[in-house]
Amino acid sequence: MSIRTSVHPSDLLATLREREPLVQCITNAVVTGFTANALLAIGASAAMCDIPGEAGPFARIASGLLVNLGTPTAEQRDAAREAVAAAQSANTPWVLDPVAVGALPIRTALAHELLGFRPAIVRGNASEIIALSGAGAGGRGVDAVDSADDALEAGRAIARRTGGVVAISGPIDIVTDGFDQVRVTNGHPLLTKLTGGGCALGAVMAAFLATESPLDAAVAASSVYGIAAEHAAASAAGPGSFAMGLLDALAAVTPAEIATEARLS
Amino acid sequence: MSIRTSVHPSDLLATLREREPLVQCITNAVVTGFTANALLAIGASAAMCDIPGEAGPFARIASGLLVNLGTPTAEQRDAAREAVAAAQSANTPWVLDPVAVGALPIRTALAHELLGFRPAIVRGNASEIIALSGAGAGGRGVDAVDSADDALEAGRAIARRTGGVVAISGPIDIVTDGFDQVRVTNGHPLLTKLTGGGCALGAVMAAFLATESPLDAAVAASSVYGIAAEHAAASAAGPGSFAMGLLDALAAVTPAEIATEARLS
Amino acid sequence: MSIRTSVHPSDLLATLREREPLVQCITNAVVTGFTANALLAIGASAAMCDIPGEAGPFARIASGLLVNLGTPTAEQRDAAREAVAAAQSANTPWVLDPVAVGALPIRTALAHELLGFRPAIVRGNASEIIALSGAGAGGRGVDAVDSADDALEAGRAIARRTGGVVAISGPIDIVTDGFDQVRVTNGHPLLTKLTGGGCALGAVMAAFLATESPLDAAVAASSVYGIAAEHAAASAAGPGSFAMGLLDALAAVTPAEIATEARLS
């Protein structure tokens, strides 16, 4: 356990379940159902409130907000702008997931614009973080072609700019506040065979923001989600049963299991 | 069994499977897949026809229509207006599910507007029904904070206004036509851990509208859906396997099981 | 095995997994998640890139493209136009799935417009193929009321017009290039109880287009998908566990199994 995280993920999981944070999600059409189910499973509430005129007001009362750019329709882009402005003014912590940024022009411009509203956490794979920092051209669609360590400098640069943290997903997850970093080695390769595996993690991070600082929240989310994935993979026959089992495991995993199974460094 | 329902849910399930009603759904992005699968499982057909220019014509030929306001984009709002007007003129019975009404301005205005087109059934949780009646400010997003009995007066008031029935979901479901009411105690707490658990019930109600009067249809849907949830919960390891099992159970449950397991009063 | 398919589906499955084709999907809101998971399961990558301004550029770099008209919002219609024009100019092979065409005016007009951009494969049920050929009025929503053989002449006519192939789904699938045809008898009735069972097959066809000619690709996709459905059905307790098992089976099925279990004529 690094000195940089002051509270253990196991404590944060207990706190999350006690507080049942209400997480607003402006997310892509592919993963809405799985994301909401993941939030419910871990003990949070989910509200996919993503239309202009409602997204802003809701961001003022939500515990946390996720903005995921996977399928950003014009209406969702306006809703995202409205929501992050409201979140910033109401001190609602929020997570930016810049899906496939770099290669695609509209979401790339939007991601840069939203970055100015100081997300508490930016979560992406290595290719996305590199592209968002301006240091590369982005990956092949939604799949990373770089390792998290390749993106560490890019992640640090973004974190220093936003004042929040950057969580780089991969076989090893890295969370950095721009200066220090924590590595989380929990997880399972089947997560890459599940659409929205990473997207749902972004929502879980938004839920953990209701419990602690962004660094602790991102580390706790990565660790708890990764351990649940390990549990689910143990009895999965493939990606279908893994998806089902991951929801079961997010609901069943206990703080005591997190305490013994978290692998942080 | 109350005298107010003239036909037992077990008979209506048999009728539904015989008729295979075609249910048009204008519903939220989070639950479309699960809702369509629930309709197919119980023996209906599903058509998620929700764009202006098609929603109206389709509502004339559908057996029943669901309008769910969970993520009401501008295009869906227009499609909903078009569909309910066509439904009313073609005598297609329809269900209104005013998700998270009260707290959020756009869907609240739309719900009040659509109410004028006389939905056969309004289905919501207690907070939503209270908010829709004008008696309260709505819940915390999509989750009810009141019990169904708290919303009974509000439900009655709405039913008298529409001439249809109101179904209030909760640990105990209540269906009222504005004068009398039937309580359905089938169901399982895991339904609250499944996103769209209530939304899919609204679609199942629209399917049962092809078999009988709104009161009987809403009672039958609540009872059959609740019994299927009980069956699914019996072998579920958590919310993921419960969701899967609920679809299996909706397809497998028999009229004979409904006859012995329905708990109405 | 017909002489008209030069390569066996088992070989194409091996090739697909080696190449990991990136399939762009412009598809309906009901099935996005299941479709992406099916693509990942079989060994492809999925990108649901469906907004104007991004859909075109992406179609130039994707391995294959699926355009499915299940819930065609105005933005998706523009994205589809942009994507197929780019696909044609960049030689990206694409699949058109004209869901519920015939009965509904907006998608019907769009389907005819898109047909001019020469889809490599048109995939639909018999009613849709008949309606698209101009020979009939379409089915009852998304469900076919005709058998694949009833649509053979219509399919041939479309294939001659596009220069590609037409795949007619049903208890027996037929693939025709306008002159010859291959029948694939793999599959299972539970596919009709799963929303998007056919939609996901369209995406899988787009993935197989990265391996061979349209005729071989469509036959391989129908056969592999049908065999996976047979495997899943063998241990399913209903449509919920079938959906889960189908994803597991798409990932687990081997070229050797395809070699022995494919039923083509």
Tab-separated table of N, CA, C and O in Angstrom, chain A residues 185-255:
chain	number	residue	atom	x	y	z
A	185	THR	N	-2.828	-3.741	-9.817
A	185	THR	CA	-2.643	-4.889	-10.725
A	185	THR	C	-3.811	-5.862	-10.668
A	185	THR	O	-3.737	-6.938	-11.250
A	186	ASN	N	-4.895	-5.484	-10.005
A	186	ASN	CA	-6.099	-6.326	-10.065
A	186	ASN	C	-6.745	-6.188	-11.444
A	186	ASN	O	-6.591	-5.166	-12.114
A	187	GLY	N	-7.510	-7.219	-11.830
A	187	GLY	CA	-8.192	-7.183	-13.125
A	187	GLY	C	-8.092	-8.525	-13.822
A	187	GLY	O	-7.520	-9.480	-13.269
A	188	HIS	N	-8.626	-8.591	-15.023
A	188	HIS	CA	-8.615	-9.859	-15.758
A	188	HIS	C	-8.750	-9.563	-17.253
A	188	HIS	O	-9.496	-8.659	-17.640
A	189	PRO	N	-8.057	-10.346	-18.097
A	189	PRO	CA	-8.135	-10.109	-19.545
A	189	PRO	C	-9.555	-10.189	-20.119
A	189	PRO	O	-9.835	-9.569	-21.148
A	190	LEU	N	-10.465	-10.932	-19.474
A	190	LEU	CA	-11.834	-11.012	-20.012
A	190	LEU	C	-12.517	-9.646	-20.053
A	190	LEU	O	-13.467	-9.442	-20.814
A	191	LEU	N	-12.029	-8.699	-19.228
A	191	LEU	CA	-12.601	-7.342	-19.293
A	191	LEU	C	-12.467	-6.742	-20.687
A	191	LEU	O	-13.294	-5.925	-21.090
A	192	THR	N	-11.443	-7.144	-21.428
A	192	THR	CA	-11.280	-6.592	-22.785
A	192	THR	C	-12.222	-7.262	-23.779
A	192	THR	O	-12.331	-6.834	-24.925
A	193	LYS	N	-12.883	-8.322	-23.362
A	193	LYS	CA	-13.832	-9.021	-24.231
A	193	LYS	C	-15.271	-8.621	-23.931
A	193	LYS	O	-16.218	-9.209	-24.450
A	194	LEU	N	-15.424	-7.660	-23.038
A	194	LEU	CA	-16.751	-7.201	-22.620
A	194	LEU	C	-16.887	-5.751	-23.043
A	194	LEU	O	-16.116	-4.895	-22.611
A	195	THR	N	-17.853	-5.448	-23.901
A	195	THR	CA	-18.009	-4.064	-24.310
A	195	THR	C	-18.447	-3.248	-23.105
A	195	THR	O	-19.320	-3.657	-22.339
A	196	GLY	N	-17.809	-2.117	-22.914
A	196	GLY	CA	-18.161	-1.282	-21.779
A	196	GLY	C	-17.518	-1.695	-20.475
A	196	GLY	O	-17.837	-1.140	-19.426
A	197	GLY	N	-16.602	-2.640	-20.539
A	197	GLY	CA	-15.882	-3.009	-19.319
A	197	GLY	C	-15.174	-1.810	-18.712
A	197	GLY	O	-15.235	-1.575	-17.502
A	198	GLY	N	-14.525	-1.039	-19.553
A	198	GLY	CA	-13.864	0.171	-19.074
A	198	GLY	C	-14.836	1.302	-18.797
A	198	GLY	O	-14.655	2.069	-17.845
A	199	CYS	N	-15.876	1.399	-19.606
A	199	CYS	CA	-16.871	2.464	-19.425
A	199	CYS	C	-17.555	2.342	-18.068
A	199	CYS	O	-17.771	3.342	-17.371
A	200	ALA	N	-17.899	1.123	-17.687
A	200	ALA	CA	-18.553	0.925	-16.390
A	200	ALA	C	-17.591	1.264	-15.255
A	200	ALA	O	-18.005	1.781	-14.207
A	201	LEU	N	-16.301	0.992	-15.454
A	201	LEU	CA	-15.315	1.377	-14.440
A	201	LEU	C	-15.319	2.889	-14.226
A	201	LEU	O	-15.206	3.374	-13.098
A	202	GLY	N	-15.473	3.646	-15.295
A	202	GLY	CA	-15.546	5.104	-15.149
A	202	GLY	C	-16.719	5.515	-14.273
A	202	GLY	O	-16.608	6.429	-13.438
A	203	ALA	N	-17.849	4.837	-14.432
A	203	ALA	CA	-19.023	5.143	-13.611
A	203	ALA	C	-18.772	4.761	-12.157
A	203	ALA	O	-19.176	5.487	-11.234
A	204	VAL	N	-18.106	3.642	-11.959
A	204	VAL	CA	-17.794	3.208	-10.588
A	204	VAL	C	-16.842	4.213	-9.930
A	204	VAL	O	-16.949	4.505	-8.735
A	205	MET	N	-15.930	4.770	-10.716
A	205	MET	CA	-15.052	5.822	-10.171
A	205	MET	C	-15.880	7.026	-9.715
A	205	MET	O	-15.608	7.605	-8.660
A	206	ALA	N	-16.875	7.392	-10.522
A	206	ALA	CA	-17.732	8.519	-10.136
A	206	ALA	C	-18.464	8.220	-8.831
A	206	ALA	O	-18.670	9.115	-8.005
A	207	ALA	N	-18.827	6.963	-8.631
A	207	ALA	CA	-19.477	6.581	-7.367
A	207	ALA	C	-18.506	6.713	-6.204
A	207	ALA	O	-18.859	7.238	-5.136
A	208	PHE	N	-17.274	6.267	-6.387
A	208	PHE	CA	-16.283	6.335	-5.297
A	208	PHE	C	-15.887	7.771	-4.973
A	208	PHE	O	-15.391	8.050	-3.885
A	209	LEU	N	-16.106	8.689	-5.923
A	209	LEU	CA	-15.799	10.100	-5.627
A	209	LEU	C	-16.655	10.635	-4.475
A	209	LEU	O	-16.317	11.662	-3.880
A	210	ALA	N	-17.737	9.935	-4.178
A	210	ALA	CA	-18.568	10.358	-3.036
A	210	ALA	C	-17.954	9.960	-1.703
A	210	ALA	O	-18.486	10.295	-0.644
A	211	THR	N	-16.827	9.225	-1.763
A	211	THR	CA	-16.274	8.716	-0.497
A	211	THR	C	-14.951	9.356	-0.102
A	211	THR	O	-14.637	9.424	1.078
A	212	GLU	N	-14.161	9.796	-1.091
A	212	GLU	CA	-12.818	10.273	-0.752
A	212	GLU	C	-12.252	11.139	-1.868
A	212	GLU	O	-12.936	11.416	-2.843
A	213	SER	N	-11.013	11.529	-1.715
A	213	SER	CA	-10.322	12.335	-2.718
A	213	SER	C	-10.221	11.574	-4.032
A	213	SER	O	-10.293	10.341	-4.055
A	214	PRO	N	-10.043	12.305	-5.146
A	214	PRO	CA	-9.974	11.655	-6.455
A	214	PRO	C	-8.926	10.541	-6.536
A	214	PRO	O	-9.193	9.490	-7.119
A	215	LEU	N	-7.759	10.729	-5.964
A	215	LEU	CA	-6.739	9.689	-6.057
A	215	LEU	C	-7.205	8.421	-5.355
A	215	LEU	O	-7.159	7.321	-5.920
A	216	ASP	N	-7.661	8.578	-4.120
A	216	ASP	CA	-8.150	7.410	-3.382
A	216	ASP	C	-9.347	6.779	-4.078
A	216	ASP	O	-9.480	5.558	-4.123
A	217	ALA	N	-10.235	7.610	-4.607
A	217	ALA	CA	-11.440	7.096	-5.272
A	217	ALA	C	-11.081	6.285	-6.511
A	217	ALA	O	-11.623	5.191	-6.731
A	218	ALA	N	-10.173	6.814	-7.314
A	218	ALA	CA	-9.808	6.116	-8.551
A	218	ALA	C	-9.095	4.804	-8.251
A	218	ALA	O	-9.323	3.783	-8.914
A	219	VAL	N	-8.238	4.837	-7.241
A	219	VAL	CA	-7.532	3.612	-6.859
A	219	VAL	C	-8.517	2.580	-6.307
A	219	VAL	O	-8.474	1.396	-6.665
A	220	ALA	N	-9.422	3.029	-5.467
A	220	ALA	CA	-10.399	2.100	-4.892
A	220	ALA	C	-11.270	1.492	-5.977
A	220	ALA	O	-11.516	0.276	-5.997
A	221	ALA	N	-11.734	2.326	-6.894
A	221	ALA	CA	-12.596	1.820	-7.963
A	221	ALA	C	-11.859	0.789	-8.810
A	221	ALA	O	-12.395	-0.282	-9.118
A	222	SER	N	-10.621	1.104	-9.193
A	222	SER	CA	-9.846	0.178	-10.028
A	222	SER	C	-9.618	-1.142	-9.314
A	222	SER	O	-9.711	-2.220	-9.912
A	223	SER	N	-9.349	-1.041	-8.045
A	223	SER	CA	-9.046	-2.239	-7.277
A	223	SER	C	-10.295	-3.092	-7.052
A	223	SER	O	-10.290	-4.306	-7.295
A	224	VAL	N	-11.370	-2.461	-6.593
A	224	VAL	CA	-12.605	-3.206	-6.321
A	224	VAL	C	-13.155	-3.816	-7.614
A	224	VAL	O	-13.538	-4.990	-7.660
A	225	TYR	N	-13.169	-3.026	-8.663
A	225	TYR	CA	-13.679	-3.500	-9.958
A	225	TYR	C	-12.800	-4.646	-10.480
A	225	TYR	O	-13.304	-5.656	-10.987
A	226	GLY	N	-11.500	-4.484	-10.331
A	226	GLY	CA	-10.576	-5.523	-10.785
A	226	GLY	C	-10.721	-6.821	-10.006
A	226	GLY	O	-10.672	-7.920	-10.573
A	227	ILE	N	-10.919	-6.696	-8.699
A	227	ILE	CA	-11.106	-7.897	-7.871
A	227	ILE	C	-12.430	-8.580	-8.231
A	227	ILE	O	-12.507	-9.813	-8.349
A	228	ALA	N	-13.476	-7.796	-8.428
A	228	ALA	CA	-14.754	-8.383	-8.855
A	228	ALA	C	-14.584	-9.112	-10.184
A	228	ALA	O	-15.145	-10.193	-10.389
A	229	ALA	N	-13.794	-8.530	-11.084
A	229	ALA	CA	-13.532	-9.191	-12.375
A	229	ALA	C	-12.805	-10.509	-12.170
A	229	ALA	O	-13.099	-11.509	-12.837
A	230	GLU	N	-11.858	-10.520	-11.235
A	230	GLU	CA	-11.139	-11.770	-10.950
A	230	GLU	C	-12.106	-12.831	-10.414
A	230	GLU	O	-12.050	-14.003	-10.815
A	231	HIS	N	-12.994	-12.420	-9.522
A	231	HIS	CA	-13.982	-13.362	-8.985
A	231	HIS	C	-14.873	-13.901	-10.099
A	231	HIS	O	-15.162	-15.086	-10.171
A	232	ALA	N	-15.333	-13.004	-10.959
A	232	ALA	CA	-16.243	-13.405	-12.041
A	232	ALA	C	-15.542	-14.342	-13.013
A	232	ALA	O	-16.122	-15.330	-13.487
A	233	ALA	N	-14.273	-14.038	-13.321
A	233	ALA	CA	-13.549	-14.847	-14.299
A	233	ALA	C	-13.338	-16.268	-13.793
A	233	ALA	O	-13.281	-17.217	-14.579
A	234	ALA	N	-13.256	-16.414	-12.476
A	234	ALA	CA	-12.973	-17.736	-11.896
A	234	ALA	C	-14.046	-18.759	-12.262
A	234	ALA	O	-13.757	-19.953	-12.344
A	235	SER	N	-15.260	-18.290	-12.486
A	235	SER	CA	-16.311	-19.262	-12.805
A	235	SER	C	-16.960	-18.987	-14.160
A	235	SER	O	-18.039	-19.509	-14.450
A	236	ALA	N	-16.307	-18.172	-15.003
A	236	ALA	CA	-16.898	-17.841	-16.305
A	236	ALA	C	-16.514	-18.879	-17.352
A	236	ALA	O	-15.403	-19.392	-17.357
A	237	ALA	N	-17.462	-19.135	-18.262
A	237	ALA	CA	-17.192	-20.035	-19.389
A	237	ALA	C	-16.889	-19.243	-20.655
A	237	ALA	O	-16.676	-19.816	-21.711
A	238	GLY	N	-16.865	-17.912	-20.532
A	238	GLY	CA	-16.641	-17.061	-21.696
A	238	GLY	C	-17.117	-15.662	-21.385
A	238	GLY	O	-17.498	-15.365	-20.244
A	239	PRO	N	-17.125	-14.789	-22.403
A	239	PRO	CA	-17.446	-13.386	-22.133
A	239	PRO	C	-18.897	-13.146	-21.694
A	239	PRO	O	-19.166	-12.194	-20.965
A	240	GLY	N	-19.819	-13.993	-22.112
A	240	GLY	CA	-21.219	-13.818	-21.713
A	240	GLY	C	-21.413	-14.101	-20.237
A	240	GLY	O	-21.990	-13.287	-19.509
A	241	SER	N	-20.934	-15.240	-19.785
A	241	SER	CA	-21.088	-15.564	-18.366
A	241	SER	C	-20.186	-14.666	-17.511
A	241	SER	O	-20.489	-14.399	-16.353
A	242	PHE	N	-19.107	-14.171	-18.084
A	242	PHE	CA	-18.270	-13.224	-17.345
A	242	PHE	C	-19.021	-11.919	-17.073
A	242	PHE	O	-18.970	-11.381	-15.960
A	243	ALA	N	-19.722	-11.398	-18.060
A	243	ALA	CA	-20.484	-10.156	-17.875
A	243	ALA	C	-21.517	-10.325	-16.763
A	243	ALA	O	-21.664	-9.465	-15.884
A	244	MET	N	-22.231	-11.428	-16.806
A	244	MET	CA	-23.224	-11.714	-15.775
A	244	MET	C	-22.553	-11.846	-14.407
A	244	MET	O	-22.980	-11.262	-13.414
A	245	GLY	N	-21.471	-12.600	-14.383
A	245	GLY	CA	-20.778	-12.841	-13.121
A	245	GLY	C	-20.149	-11.584	-12.539
A	245	GLY	O	-20.022	-11.451	-11.320
A	246	LEU	N	-19.751	-10.661	-13.409
A	246	LEU	CA	-19.151	-9.423	-12.919
A	246	LEU	C	-20.183	-8.617	-12.113
A	246	LEU	O	-19.870	-8.057	-11.059
A	247	LEU	N	-21.417	-8.580	-12.599
A	247	LEU	CA	-22.468	-7.884	-11.839
A	247	LEU	C	-22.718	-8.599	-10.504
A	247	LEU	O	-22.843	-7.955	-9.458
A	248	ASP	N	-22.783	-9.913	-10.555
A	248	ASP	CA	-22.946	-10.660	-9.298
A	248	ASP	C	-21.797	-10.355	-8.343
A	248	ASP	O	-22.009	-10.145	-7.144
A	249	ALA	N	-20.585	-10.342	-8.880
A	249	ALA	CA	-19.408	-10.168	-8.018
A	249	ALA	C	-19.314	-8.750	-7.461
A	249	ALA	O	-18.879	-8.556	-6.318
A	250	LEU	N	-19.711	-7.751	-8.252
A	250	LEU	CA	-19.693	-6.371	-7.738
A	250	LEU	C	-20.635	-6.241	-6.536
A	250	LEU	O	-20.367	-5.472	-5.607
A	251	ALA	N	-21.726	-6.988	-6.569
A	251	ALA	CA	-22.673	-6.940	-5.448
A	251	ALA	C	-22.190	-7.756	-4.266
A	251	ALA	O	-22.457	-7.418	-3.107
A	252	ALA	N	-21.461	-8.835	-4.554
A	252	ALA	CA	-21.118	-9.783	-3.488
A	252	ALA	C	-19.789	-9.483	-2.807
A	252	ALA	O	-19.579	-9.874	-1.651
A	253	VAL	N	-18.887	-8.810	-3.505
A	253	VAL	CA	-17.538	-8.629	-2.955
A	253	VAL	C	-17.603	-7.845	-1.641
A	253	VAL	O	-18.353	-6.880	-1.509
A	254	THR	N	-16.834	-8.273	-0.673
A	254	THR	CA	-16.884	-7.652	0.660
A	254	THR	C	-15.644	-6.814	0.926
A	254	THR	O	-14.582	-7.057	0.349
A	255	PRO	N	-15.753	-5.821	1.791
A	255	PRO	CA	-14.577	-5.064	2.203
A	255	PRO	C	-13.455	-5.976	2.709
A	255	PRO	O	-12.275	-5.726	2.430
